[in-house]
PDB file of C-alpha atoms in Angstrom:
ATOM      1  CA  MET A   1      -0.331   0.224  -0.257  1.00 55.00           C
ATOM      2  CA  LYS A   2       2.747   2.527   1.037  1.00 56.00           C
ATOM      3  CA  LEU A   3       4.072   1.412  -2.352  1.00 60.00           C
ATOM      4  CA  ILE A   4       1.414   2.352  -4.209  1.00 63.00           C
ATOM      5  CA  TYR A   5       1.507   6.012  -2.405  1.00 62.00           C
ATOM      6  CA  VAL A   6       4.604   6.321  -3.006  1.00 58.00           C
ATOM      7  CA  PHE A   7       4.417   5.307  -6.587  1.00 61.00           C
ATOM      8  CA  THR A   8       1.705   7.497  -6.945  1.00 61.00           C
ATOM      9  CA  LEU A   9       3.719  10.704  -5.206  1.00 67.00           C
ATOM     10  CA  CYS A  10       6.357  10.209  -7.792  1.00 60.00           C
ATOM     11  CA  LEU A  11       3.953   9.943 -10.679  1.00 61.00           C
ATOM     12  CA  LEU A  12       2.386  13.089  -9.981  1.00 62.00           C
ATOM     13  CA  ALA A  13       5.924  14.747  -9.147  1.00 58.00           C
ATOM     14  CA  GLY A  14       7.078  13.773 -12.341  1.00 54.00           C
ATOM     15  CA  ILE A  15       4.062  14.840 -14.199  1.00 50.00           C
ATOM     16  CA  THR A  16       4.599  18.148 -13.028  1.00 49.00           C
ATOM     17  CA  PHE A  17       7.533  18.695 -13.955  1.00 48.00           C
ATOM     18  CA  GLY A  18       7.089  17.578 -17.462  1.00 48.00           C
ATOM     19  CA  SER A  19       4.279  20.141 -17.579  1.00 45.00           C
ATOM     20  CA  ASP A  20       6.472  23.252 -16.792  1.00 48.00           C
ATOM     21  CA  ASP A  21       9.314  22.171 -18.737  1.00 46.00           C
ATOM     22  CA  VAL A  22       6.801  22.047 -21.366  1.00 39.00           C
ATOM     23  CA  ILE A  23       5.765  25.240 -20.662  1.00 40.00           C
ATOM     24  CA  ASN A  24       9.080  27.075 -20.885  1.00 43.00           C
ATOM     25  CA  LYS A  25      10.296  25.224 -24.207  1.00 43.00           C
ATOM     26  CA  ALA A  26       6.745  26.936 -25.428  1.00 40.00           C
ATOM     27  CA  THR A  27       7.493  30.455 -24.192  1.00 41.00           C
ATOM     28  CA  THR A  28      11.167  30.512 -25.314  1.00 42.00           C
ATOM     29  CA  LYS A  29      11.544  31.149 -28.927  1.00 44.00           C
ATOM     30  CA  SER A  30      14.463  30.399 -30.752  1.00 44.00           C
ATOM     31  CA  PRO A  31      17.080  33.240 -31.491  1.00 43.00           C
ATOM     32  CA  VAL A  32      16.778  34.823 -35.429  1.00 42.00           C
ATOM     33  CA  THR A  33      19.583  34.799 -36.986  1.00 43.00           C
ATOM     34  CA  THR A  34      20.221  37.162 -39.923  1.00 42.00           C
ATOM     35  CA  PRO A  35      21.855  35.343 -42.563  1.00 42.00           C
ATOM     36  CA  THR A  36      25.404  37.513 -43.257  1.00 41.00           C
ATOM     37  CA  THR A  37      27.019  38.471 -46.437  1.00 41.00           C
ATOM     38  CA  ALA A  38      30.794  37.584 -46.455  1.00 40.00           C
ATOM     39  CA  SER A  39      32.250  40.353 -48.210  1.00 41.00           C
ATOM     40  CA  THR A  40      36.034  40.150 -49.330  1.00 42.00           C
ATOM     41  CA  PRO A  41      37.960  42.841 -47.385  1.00 44.00           C
ATOM     42  CA  VAL A  42      39.526  45.853 -49.543  1.00 41.00           C
ATOM     43  CA  PRO A  43      43.165  46.260 -48.250  1.00 42.00           C
ATOM     44  CA  SER A  44      43.469  50.375 -47.388  1.00 41.00           C
ATOM     45  CA  SER A  45      45.719  52.269 -48.952  1.00 41.00           C
ATOM     46  CA  SER A  46      45.518  54.876 -46.090  1.00 40.00           C
ATOM     47  CA  THR A  47      48.084  54.994 -43.057  1.00 41.00           C
ATOM     48  CA  PRO A  48      46.854  52.570 -40.286  1.00 39.00           C
ATOM     49  CA  SER A  49      45.363  54.837 -38.060  1.00 41.00           C
ATOM     50  CA  THR A  50      47.288  56.498 -34.891  1.00 40.00           C
ATOM     51  CA  THR A  51      45.367  56.630 -31.192  1.00 42.00           C
ATOM     52  CA  GLU A  52      43.735  59.465 -30.771  1.00 45.00           C
ATOM     53  CA  ALA A  53      44.264  61.765 -27.860  1.00 43.00           C
ATOM     54  CA  PRO A  54      41.700  61.396 -25.382  1.00 45.00           C
ATOM     55  CA  THR A  55      39.983  64.760 -25.193  1.00 44.00           C
ATOM     56  CA  THR A  56      39.762  66.273 -21.613  1.00 45.00           C
ATOM     57  CA  THR A  57      36.806  68.737 -21.228  1.00 44.00           C
ATOM     58  CA  THR A  58      37.180  70.793 -18.162  1.00 44.00           C
ATOM     59  CA  GLN A  59      33.660  71.869 -17.517  1.00 49.00           C
ATOM     60  CA  ALA A  60      33.638  75.336 -16.264  1.00 45.00           C
ATOM     61  CA  PRO A  61      33.017  76.028 -12.545  1.00 46.00           C
ATOM     62  CA  PRO A  62      29.124  76.895 -12.726  1.00 47.00           C
ATOM     63  CA  THR A  63      27.999  80.343 -12.340  1.00 44.00           C
ATOM     64  CA  SER A  64      26.327  81.605  -9.339  1.00 43.00           C
ATOM     65  CA  SER A  65      22.482  82.282 -10.437  1.00 43.00           C
ATOM     66  CA  SER A  66      23.050  84.785  -7.807  1.00 44.00           C
ATOM     67  CA  SER A  67      25.181  87.505  -9.569  1.00 46.00           C
ATOM     68  CA  THR A  68      24.376  91.261  -9.263  1.00 46.00           C
ATOM     69  CA  PRO A  69      23.868  92.460 -12.037  1.00 48.00           C
ATOM     70  CA  THR A  70      26.056  95.611 -13.104  1.00 49.00           C
ATOM     71  CA  PRO A  71      23.807  98.696 -13.777  1.00 50.00           C
ATOM     72  CA  THR A  72      23.392  99.692 -17.059  1.00 50.00           C
ATOM     73  CA  THR A  73      24.070 103.142 -17.932  1.00 51.00           C
ATOM     74  CA  THR A  74      22.984 104.599 -21.033  1.00 53.00           C
ATOM     75  CA  THR A  75      24.649 107.905 -22.150  1.00 54.00           C
ATOM     76  CA  PRO A  76      22.390 109.356 -24.409  1.00 53.00           C
ATOM     77  CA  PRO A  77      24.128 110.560 -27.608  1.00 54.00           C
ATOM     78  CA  PRO A  78      24.343 114.250 -28.200  1.00 54.00           C
ATOM     79  CA  THR A  79      21.553 115.774 -30.162  1.00 52.00           C
ATOM     80  CA  SER A  80      22.510 117.073 -33.356  1.00 51.00           C
ATOM     81  CA  SER A  81      19.698 119.786 -33.257  1.00 50.00           C
ATOM     82  CA  THR A  82      20.524 123.107 -32.496  1.00 52.00           C
ATOM     83  CA  SER A  83      18.573 126.411 -30.924  1.00 52.00           C
ATOM     84  CA  PRO A  84      17.996 128.472 -34.422  1.00 53.00           C
ATOM     85  CA  THR A  85      21.239 131.141 -34.135  1.00 56.00           C
ATOM     86  CA  THR A  86      19.684 134.604 -34.368  1.00 54.00           C
ATOM     87  CA  PRO A  87      21.992 136.594 -36.749  1.00 54.00           C
ATOM     88  CA  THR A  88      23.774 138.901 -34.888  1.00 55.00           C
ATOM     89  CA  THR A  89      24.414 142.184 -36.763  1.00 55.00           C
ATOM     90  CA  THR A  90      27.310 144.580 -35.538  1.00 58.00           C
ATOM     91  CA  VAL A  91      26.258 147.386 -34.162  1.00 53.00           C
ATOM     92  CA  PRO A  92      27.837 150.818 -35.607  1.00 54.00           C
ATOM     93  CA  PRO A  93      28.940 152.706 -33.192  1.00 56.00           C
ATOM     94  CA  SER A  94      26.382 155.361 -32.064  1.00 54.00           C
ATOM     95  CA  SER A  95      27.514 158.663 -33.951  1.00 53.00           C
ATOM     96  CA  SER A  96      25.740 160.501 -30.990  1.00 52.00           C
ATOM     97  CA  THR A  97      28.408 161.772 -28.788  1.00 59.00           C
ATOM     98  CA  THR A  98      28.303 164.028 -26.067  1.00 59.00           C
ATOM     99  CA  PRO A  99      26.701 167.446 -26.927  1.00 60.00           C
ATOM    100  CA  ALA A 100      29.226 170.451 -26.762  1.00 64.00           C
ATOM    101  CA  PRO A 101      28.937 172.532 -23.731  1.00 68.00           C
ATOM    102  CA  GLN A 102      26.836 175.860 -24.682  1.00 79.00           C
ATOM    103  CA  THR A 103      29.008 178.825 -25.381  1.00 88.00           C
ATOM    104  CA  LYS A 104      26.271 181.364 -25.393  1.00 94.00           C
ATOM    105  CA  TRP A 105      22.803 182.403 -23.757  1.00 95.00           C
ATOM    106  CA  VAL A 106      20.526 182.739 -26.634  1.00 95.00           C
ATOM    107  CA  VAL A 107      16.658 184.113 -26.388  1.00 95.00           C
ATOM    108  CA  PHE A 108      14.234 182.901 -28.925  1.00 92.00           C
ATOM    109  CA  ASP A 109      10.785 184.362 -29.913  1.00 89.00           C
ATOM    110  CA  PRO A 110       8.583 181.594 -30.848  1.00 84.00           C
ATOM    111  CA  LYS A 111       5.830 183.864 -32.134  1.00 85.00           C
ATOM    112  CA  SER A 112       7.862 185.861 -34.316  1.00 84.00           C
ATOM    113  CA  ASN A 113      10.359 182.730 -34.955  1.00 84.00           C
ATOM    114  CA  VAL A 114      13.428 184.888 -34.472  1.00 89.00           C
ATOM    115  CA  THR A 115      16.425 185.426 -32.304  1.00 93.00           C
ATOM    116  CA  CYS A 116      16.274 188.436 -30.402  1.00 95.00           C
ATOM    117  CA  ILE A 117      18.966 188.291 -27.891  1.00 96.00           C
ATOM    118  CA  VAL A 118      22.514 186.691 -28.342  1.00 96.00           C
ATOM    119  CA  ALA A 119      25.119 186.669 -25.481  1.00 96.00           C
ATOM    120  CA  GLU A 120      27.897 185.579 -24.301  1.00 96.00           C
ATOM    121  CA  MET A 121      30.484 186.370 -20.915  1.00 95.00           C
ATOM    122  CA  GLU A 122      32.096 185.236 -17.573  1.00 96.00           C
ATOM    123  CA  VAL A 123      30.105 186.763 -14.620  1.00 95.00           C
ATOM    124  CA  THR A 124      31.781 186.887 -11.483  1.00 95.00           C
ATOM    125  CA  PHE A 125      29.828 188.233  -8.376  1.00 93.00           C
ATOM    126  CA  ASN A 126      32.041 188.992  -5.146  1.00 92.00           C
ATOM    127  CA  LEU A 127      29.126 189.001  -2.549  1.00 87.00           C
ATOM    128  CA  HIS A 128      29.987 190.963   1.010  1.00 86.00           C
ATOM    129  CA  SER A 129      27.947 189.486   3.419  1.00 75.00           C
ATOM    130  CA  GLY A 130      28.564 189.088   7.339  1.00 69.00           C
ATOM    131  CA  LYS A 131      32.076 187.951   8.033  1.00 67.00           C
ATOM    132  CA  THR A 132      32.162 185.112   5.111  1.00 76.00           C
ATOM    133  CA  PRO A 133      32.521 187.010   1.566  1.00 80.00           C
ATOM    134  CA  TYR A 134      32.440 184.881  -1.240  1.00 82.00           C
ATOM    135  CA  SER A 135      32.299 184.752  -5.311  1.00 87.00           C
ATOM    136  CA  ILE A 136      30.130 183.065  -7.745  1.00 90.00           C
ATOM    137  CA  LYS A 137      31.562 182.328 -11.212  1.00 93.00           C
ATOM    138  CA  ILE A 138      29.028 181.428 -14.342  1.00 93.00           C
ATOM    139  CA  ASN A 139      29.182 181.101 -17.777  1.00 94.00           C
ATOM    140  CA  PRO A 140      26.668 179.758 -20.680  1.00 94.00           C
ATOM    141  CA  ALA A 141      28.323 176.146 -19.735  1.00 93.00           C
ATOM    142  CA  ASN A 142      27.042 175.838 -16.465  1.00 92.00           C
ATOM    143  CA  ALA A 143      24.001 178.023 -16.489  1.00 93.00           C
ATOM    144  CA  ASN A 144      20.955 178.306 -18.326  1.00 93.00           C
ATOM    145  CA  ALA A 145      18.889 181.222 -20.485  1.00 91.00           C
ATOM    146  CA  VAL A 146      15.463 180.537 -19.565  1.00 90.00           C
ATOM    147  CA  GLY A 147      12.191 182.454 -20.256  1.00 84.00           C
ATOM    148  CA  GLY A 148      13.391 186.183 -21.030  1.00 92.00           C
ATOM    149  CA  HIS A 149      11.411 188.427 -23.434  1.00 93.00           C
ATOM    150  CA  CYS A 150      11.832 189.585 -27.233  1.00 94.00           C
ATOM    151  CA  GLY A 151       9.483 193.150 -27.246  1.00 94.00           C
ATOM    152  CA  PRO A 152       9.931 196.128 -29.489  1.00 93.00           C
ATOM    153  CA  SER A 153      11.258 198.262 -27.232  1.00 95.00           C
ATOM    154  CA  ASN A 154      12.102 196.029 -24.359  1.00 96.00           C
ATOM    155  CA  GLN A 155      14.002 192.521 -23.925  1.00 96.00           C
ATOM    156  CA  VAL A 156      14.961 190.713 -21.546  1.00 97.00           C
ATOM    157  CA  LEU A 157      17.802 187.672 -20.751  1.00 96.00           C
ATOM    158  CA  ASN A 158      17.087 185.778 -17.961  1.00 96.00           C
ATOM    159  CA  VAL A 159      19.700 182.973 -16.454  1.00 96.00           C
ATOM    160  CA  VAL A 160      19.370 180.804 -14.011  1.00 95.00           C
ATOM    161  CA  TRP A 161      21.263 178.269 -12.166  1.00 93.00           C
ATOM    162  CA  ASP A 162      21.337 175.813  -8.939  1.00 88.00           C
ATOM    163  CA  THR A 163      24.269 174.684  -6.628  1.00 81.00           C
ATOM    164  CA  ALA A 164      23.176 172.580  -3.605  1.00 76.00           C
ATOM    165  CA  GLU A 165      23.510 175.728  -1.262  1.00 76.00           C
ATOM    166  CA  MET A 166      21.344 178.043  -3.695  1.00 80.00           C
ATOM    167  CA  THR A 167      19.330 178.789  -6.479  1.00 85.00           C
ATOM    168  CA  SER A 168      20.351 182.153  -8.250  1.00 91.00           C
ATOM    169  CA  SER A 169      19.383 183.738 -11.652  1.00 94.00           C
ATOM    170  CA  MET A 170      20.359 187.102 -13.162  1.00 94.00           C
ATOM    171  CA  THR A 171      18.665 189.293 -15.253  1.00 96.00           C
ATOM    172  CA  LEU A 172      19.882 191.873 -18.130  1.00 96.00           C
ATOM    173  CA  ASN A 173      17.027 194.314 -19.505  1.00 97.00           C
ATOM    174  CA  PHE A 174      17.892 195.954 -22.597  1.00 98.00           C
ATOM    175  CA  THR A 175      16.056 199.136 -23.972  1.00 97.00           C
ATOM    176  CA  LYS A 176      16.184 200.671 -27.738  1.00 96.00           C
ATOM    177  CA  SER A 177      16.008 204.372 -28.104  1.00 92.00           C
ATOM    178  CA  LYS A 178      15.772 205.049 -31.826  1.00 90.00           C
ATOM    179  CA  ASN A 179      18.682 203.126 -33.713  1.00 93.00           C
ATOM    180  CA  ASP A 180      20.475 202.454 -30.112  1.00 96.00           C
ATOM    181  CA  TYR A 181      19.900 200.256 -27.792  1.00 97.00           C
ATOM    182  CA  PHE A 182      21.688 199.419 -24.096  1.00 97.00           C
ATOM    183  CA  ILE A 183      21.338 197.680 -20.469  1.00 96.00           C
ATOM    184  CA  SER A 184      18.883 199.409 -18.711  1.00 96.00           C
ATOM    185  CA  GLY A 185      18.457 197.231 -15.544  1.00 95.00           C
ATOM    186  CA  PHE A 186      20.360 194.840 -13.845  1.00 94.00           C
ATOM    187  CA  ASN A 187      19.195 192.123 -10.885  1.00 94.00           C
ATOM    188  CA  LEU A 188      20.426 189.523  -9.103  1.00 93.00           C
ATOM    189  CA  SER A 189      18.960 186.985  -7.230  1.00 92.00           C
ATOM    190  CA  LEU A 190      20.079 184.352  -4.511  1.00 86.00           C
ATOM    191  CA  VAL A 191      18.044 182.002  -2.483  1.00 84.00           C
ATOM    192  CA  HIS A 192      19.822 180.232   0.251  1.00 73.00           C
ATOM    193  CA  ASN A 193      18.936 177.062   1.135  1.00 67.00           C
ATOM    194  CA  THR A 194      20.014 177.262   5.110  1.00 63.00           C
ATOM    195  CA  THR A 195      18.525 174.871   8.281  1.00 56.00           C
ATOM    196  CA  ALA A 196      15.828 177.524   8.907  1.00 51.00           C
ATOM    197  CA  GLY A 197      14.772 177.765   5.224  1.00 56.00           C
ATOM    198  CA  LEU A 198      14.688 179.629   2.192  1.00 61.00           C
ATOM    199  CA  VAL A 199      16.634 182.811   2.478  1.00 68.00           C
ATOM    200  CA  ALA A 200      16.476 185.321  -0.835  1.00 76.00           C
ATOM    201  CA  SER A 201      18.927 188.157  -1.369  1.00 84.00           C
ATOM    202  CA  ASN A 202      17.944 190.532  -3.706  1.00 90.00           C
ATOM    203  CA  PHE A 203      20.120 193.166  -5.655  1.00 91.00           C
ATOM    204  CA  SER A 204      18.987 195.120  -8.461  1.00 91.00           C
ATOM    205  CA  ALA A 205      19.928 198.288 -10.645  1.00 91.00           C
ATOM    206  CA  VAL A 206      17.458 200.585 -12.598  1.00 92.00           C
ATOM    207  CA  ASN A 207      17.529 202.881 -14.818  1.00 93.00           C
ATOM    208  CA  LEU A 208      21.062 202.621 -16.715  1.00 93.00           C
ATOM    209  CA  THR A 209      22.707 203.289 -19.800  1.00 94.00           C
ATOM    210  CA  LEU A 210      25.377 200.909 -20.293  1.00 94.00           C
ATOM    211  CA  TYR A 211      27.178 199.845 -23.471  1.00 94.00           C
ATOM    212  CA  LYS A 212      25.077 201.701 -25.869  1.00 94.00           C
ATOM    213  CA  THR A 213      25.681 200.820 -29.795  1.00 95.00           C
ATOM    214  CA  ASN A 214      23.631 200.902 -32.731  1.00 95.00           C
ATOM    215  CA  VAL A 215      21.013 198.361 -33.559  1.00 95.00           C
ATOM    216  CA  ASN A 216      21.733 195.558 -35.522  1.00 94.00           C
ATOM    217  CA  THR A 217      25.703 195.188 -34.202  1.00 95.00           C
ATOM    218  CA  SER A 218      26.988 193.248 -31.279  1.00 96.00           C
ATOM    219  CA  TYR A 219      29.093 195.307 -28.446  1.00 96.00           C
ATOM    220  CA  TYR A 220      32.270 193.283 -26.806  1.00 96.00           C
ATOM    221  CA  CYS A 221      34.361 194.480 -24.268  1.00 95.00           C
ATOM    222  CA  GLU A 222      37.268 192.372 -22.778  1.00 95.00           C
ATOM    223  CA  SER A 223      36.280 193.518 -19.225  1.00 94.00           C
ATOM    224  CA  VAL A 224      33.164 195.761 -17.642  1.00 93.00           C
ATOM    225  CA  ASP A 225      32.631 196.412 -14.190  1.00 93.00           C
ATOM    226  CA  LEU A 226      29.112 197.022 -13.552  1.00 90.00           C
ATOM    227  CA  PRO A 227      28.077 199.535 -10.494  1.00 88.00           C
ATOM    228  CA  GLU A 228      28.121 198.274  -6.871  1.00 89.00           C
ATOM    229  CA  LEU A 229      24.982 196.768  -5.741  1.00 89.00           C
ATOM    230  CA  LYS A 230      23.019 196.699  -2.234  1.00 86.00           C
ATOM    231  CA  ASN A 231      19.927 194.709  -0.368  1.00 87.00           C
ATOM    232  CA  SER A 232      17.732 195.866   2.143  1.00 83.00           C
ATOM    233  CA  ASN A 233      19.928 193.878   4.660  1.00 82.00           C
ATOM    234  CA  ASN A 234      23.124 195.955   3.625  1.00 83.00           C
ATOM    235  CA  GLU A 235      24.800 193.261   1.557  1.00 86.00           C
ATOM    236  CA  THR A 236      26.822 194.094  -1.414  1.00 90.00           C
ATOM    237  CA  VAL A 237      27.961 192.525  -4.426  1.00 92.00           C
ATOM    238  CA  ASP A 238      30.465 193.887  -6.957  1.00 93.00           C
ATOM    239  CA  THR A 239      29.587 192.475 -10.830  1.00 94.00           C
ATOM    240  CA  SER A 240      32.715 191.970 -13.335  1.00 94.00           C
ATOM    241  CA  MET A 241      32.486 190.470 -16.616  1.00 94.00           C
ATOM    242  CA  LYS A 242      35.431 189.043 -19.049  1.00 95.00           C
ATOM    243  CA  ARG A 243      34.975 188.925 -22.570  1.00 95.00           C
ATOM    244  CA  PHE A 244      31.558 190.563 -22.278  1.00 96.00           C
ATOM    245  CA  SER A 245      29.937 190.027 -25.922  1.00 96.00           C
ATOM    246  CA  VAL A 246      26.042 191.076 -26.179  1.00 97.00           C
ATOM    247  CA  GLU A 247      23.181 191.808 -29.065  1.00 96.00           C
ATOM    248  CA  ALA A 248      20.080 192.696 -28.603  1.00 96.00           C
ATOM    249  CA  PHE A 249      16.932 193.541 -30.863  1.00 96.00           C
ATOM    250  CA  LYS A 250      18.438 191.077 -33.475  1.00 93.00           C
ATOM    251  CA  SER A 251      15.707 191.230 -36.571  1.00 87.00           C
ATOM    252  CA  ASP A 252      17.010 187.237 -38.287  1.00 85.00           C
ATOM    253  CA  ASN A 253      17.161 183.780 -36.881  1.00 85.00           C
ATOM    254  CA  LYS A 254      21.049 183.564 -36.166  1.00 89.00           C
ATOM    255  CA  THR A 255      22.704 183.132 -33.236  1.00 92.00           C
ATOM    256  CA  THR A 256      25.875 184.934 -34.299  1.00 93.00           C
ATOM    257  CA  PHE A 257      26.989 188.342 -33.417  1.00 95.00           C
ATOM    258  CA  SER A 258      26.695 191.218 -35.997  1.00 94.00           C
ATOM    259  CA  THR A 259      29.659 193.932 -36.729  1.00 94.00           C
ATOM    260  CA  ILE A 260      31.244 194.123 -33.592  1.00 95.00           C
ATOM    261  CA  HIS A 261      31.411 197.487 -31.484  1.00 95.00           C
ATOM    262  CA  TYR A 262      34.328 197.814 -29.361  1.00 94.00           C
ATOM    263  CA  CYS A 263      34.066 199.645 -26.134  1.00 90.00           C
ATOM    264  CA  SER A 264      36.181 202.680 -25.501  1.00 80.00           C
ATOM    265  CA  GLY A 265      39.671 202.096 -24.945  1.00 62.00           C
ATOM    266  CA  GLU A 266      39.098 198.111 -26.265  1.00 53.00           C
ATOM    267  CA  ILE A 267      41.292 198.406 -29.567  1.00 54.00           C
ATOM    268  CA  PRO A 268      41.545 195.065 -31.293  1.00 54.00           C
ATOM    269  CA  ASP A 269      45.360 193.860 -32.089  1.00 55.00           C
ATOM    270  CA  ILE A 270      44.432 193.742 -35.821  1.00 61.00           C
ATOM    271  CA  VAL A 271      43.874 197.690 -35.728  1.00 59.00           C
ATOM    272  CA  PRO A 272      47.174 198.614 -34.699  1.00 64.00           C
ATOM    273  CA  LEU A 273      48.984 195.941 -36.864  1.00 70.00           C
ATOM    274  CA  VAL A 274      47.187 197.355 -40.040  1.00 70.00           C
ATOM    275  CA  VAL A 275      48.300 200.855 -39.015  1.00 74.00           C
ATOM    276  CA  GLY A 276      51.969 200.138 -38.755  1.00 81.00           C
ATOM    277  CA  ILE A 277      52.118 198.037 -41.809  1.00 86.00           C
ATOM    278  CA  ALA A 278      50.487 201.151 -43.691  1.00 85.00           C
ATOM    279  CA  LEU A 279      52.787 203.456 -42.069  1.00 85.00           C
ATOM    280  CA  ALA A 280      55.809 200.916 -43.248  1.00 88.00           C
ATOM    281  CA  ALA A 281      54.933 201.601 -46.886  1.00 88.00           C
ATOM    282  CA  LEU A 282      54.343 205.134 -46.581  1.00 87.00           C
ATOM    283  CA  VAL A 283      58.073 205.528 -45.432  1.00 89.00           C
ATOM    284  CA  LEU A 284      59.292 203.059 -47.960  1.00 88.00           C
ATOM    285  CA  VAL A 285      57.397 205.032 -50.766  1.00 88.00           C
ATOM    286  CA  VAL A 286      59.413 208.140 -49.580  1.00 88.00           C
ATOM    287  CA  VAL A 287      62.633 206.614 -49.746  1.00 87.00           C
ATOM    288  CA  ILE A 288      62.500 205.417 -53.098  1.00 90.00           C
ATOM    289  CA  ALA A 289      61.120 208.769 -54.260  1.00 87.00           C
ATOM    290  CA  TYR A 290      63.901 210.677 -52.847  1.00 82.00           C
ATOM    291  CA  LEU A 291      66.382 208.034 -53.977  1.00 83.00           C
ATOM    292  CA  ILE A 292      64.941 208.428 -57.518  1.00 86.00           C
ATOM    293  CA  GLY A 293      64.773 212.694 -57.177  1.00 81.00           C
ATOM    294  CA  ARG A 294      68.575 212.198 -56.001  1.00 76.00           C
ATOM    295  CA  ARG A 295      69.397 210.264 -59.218  1.00 77.00           C
ATOM    296  CA  ARG A 296      67.549 212.645 -62.132  1.00 76.00           C
ATOM    297  CA  SER A 297      69.427 215.808 -60.459  1.00 74.00           C
ATOM    298  CA  GLN A 298      72.907 213.955 -60.306  1.00 70.00           C
ATOM    299  CA  ALA A 299      72.462 212.970 -64.373  1.00 70.00           C
ATOM    300  CA  ARG A 300      71.255 216.611 -65.183  1.00 65.00           C
ATOM    301  CA  GLY A 301      74.608 217.959 -63.448  1.00 61.00           C
ATOM    302  CA  TYR A 302      76.582 215.426 -65.496  1.00 55.00           C
ATOM    303  CA  LEU A 303      74.981 216.973 -68.512  1.00 55.00           C
ATOM    304  CA  SER A 304      75.493 220.623 -67.926  1.00 55.00           C
ATOM    305  CA  MET A 305      79.116 219.868 -67.821  1.00 53.00           C
TER     306      MET A 305
END
C-alpha cells in the first residue's frame, strides 16, 4: 500500500515537472539569426590609424545664479539739433556824442520865429555878506537862459543856475531908443538853502544906460564892471564880466554876432598891425621917391658939364 502511495507521488511529481518543462519550451523562442553576407575585404592604402589623444573636457565652474547685475548706464547721444541762431549784426558805433557845452545864451521868440538876444560872457559875483565873503562864477556852460522876453522896445535876458547851497538868477534888461540900444537894468537874485529854510537876497539896479551901441551891431568889451549893488540887509555885491559880448534887438534867426562895436579903450590887435603896415609902406615910398629924385638931379649935373 505504501508502495502504491509512493509511486503515485512520484508519478504526480514527474507529471508536474514535465508540464513545467513543456511550458518553458513553448514560451522561449529560438533566436532569429540574420544571414551575413561574406564580403571580401579591400586592402586600404591609408596610413594605419593612430591612437587619438584622449580629449579632456574641463567643465567651467557653475556660475552662481545670484550674480549682481551690473548697472546699465545709458549715455544719451549728443543731440544734433541746435537752437536757431539769431543772426548777430555788428551795431555801428553811435554817432551821437556828448553835446558840446553851450557857449552862448540865446533868447528866442517862438511867435515871430526870431532870435532877439545873443550873449556870451563870464560873470563873477563877489558877495560881501557878514564875515564870510564869497564869489560865484557863471558862464553859458553852467547856467541856462530860461524864459526871457522879446519886445519891440524892451527885451530881457534871464539866466538861472542851481547849486547845492542856493538857486540863483541874473536878469539883464535892454532898452531900444531909436537906432540904439543899451542895458537899462540889472538884477541878481540868490535863494540860499539853510537849516532855517530858504533865505532870499535880491540885488538890483535900474535906470542904467550901459554899453550903448547901434541896432544890428553887437557890443564887445574884454572886461566890464557893473556898479556895486546893495540889498535891504546892507549886503553888497560887485559884478565883473570878462569877454563881454552881447547883441539885442536882432531881426534874424541867427545865433551869430553882427558887426562888432568895441568899447572905448578896447582896440583889437589887428588895428595897430594895419596902421603899422601902412606907415611902413609910406616910409618906403618916400625913400624910393627920394632916391629916384636924387639920381635924376645928379644926371642933369653931368649933362650941364
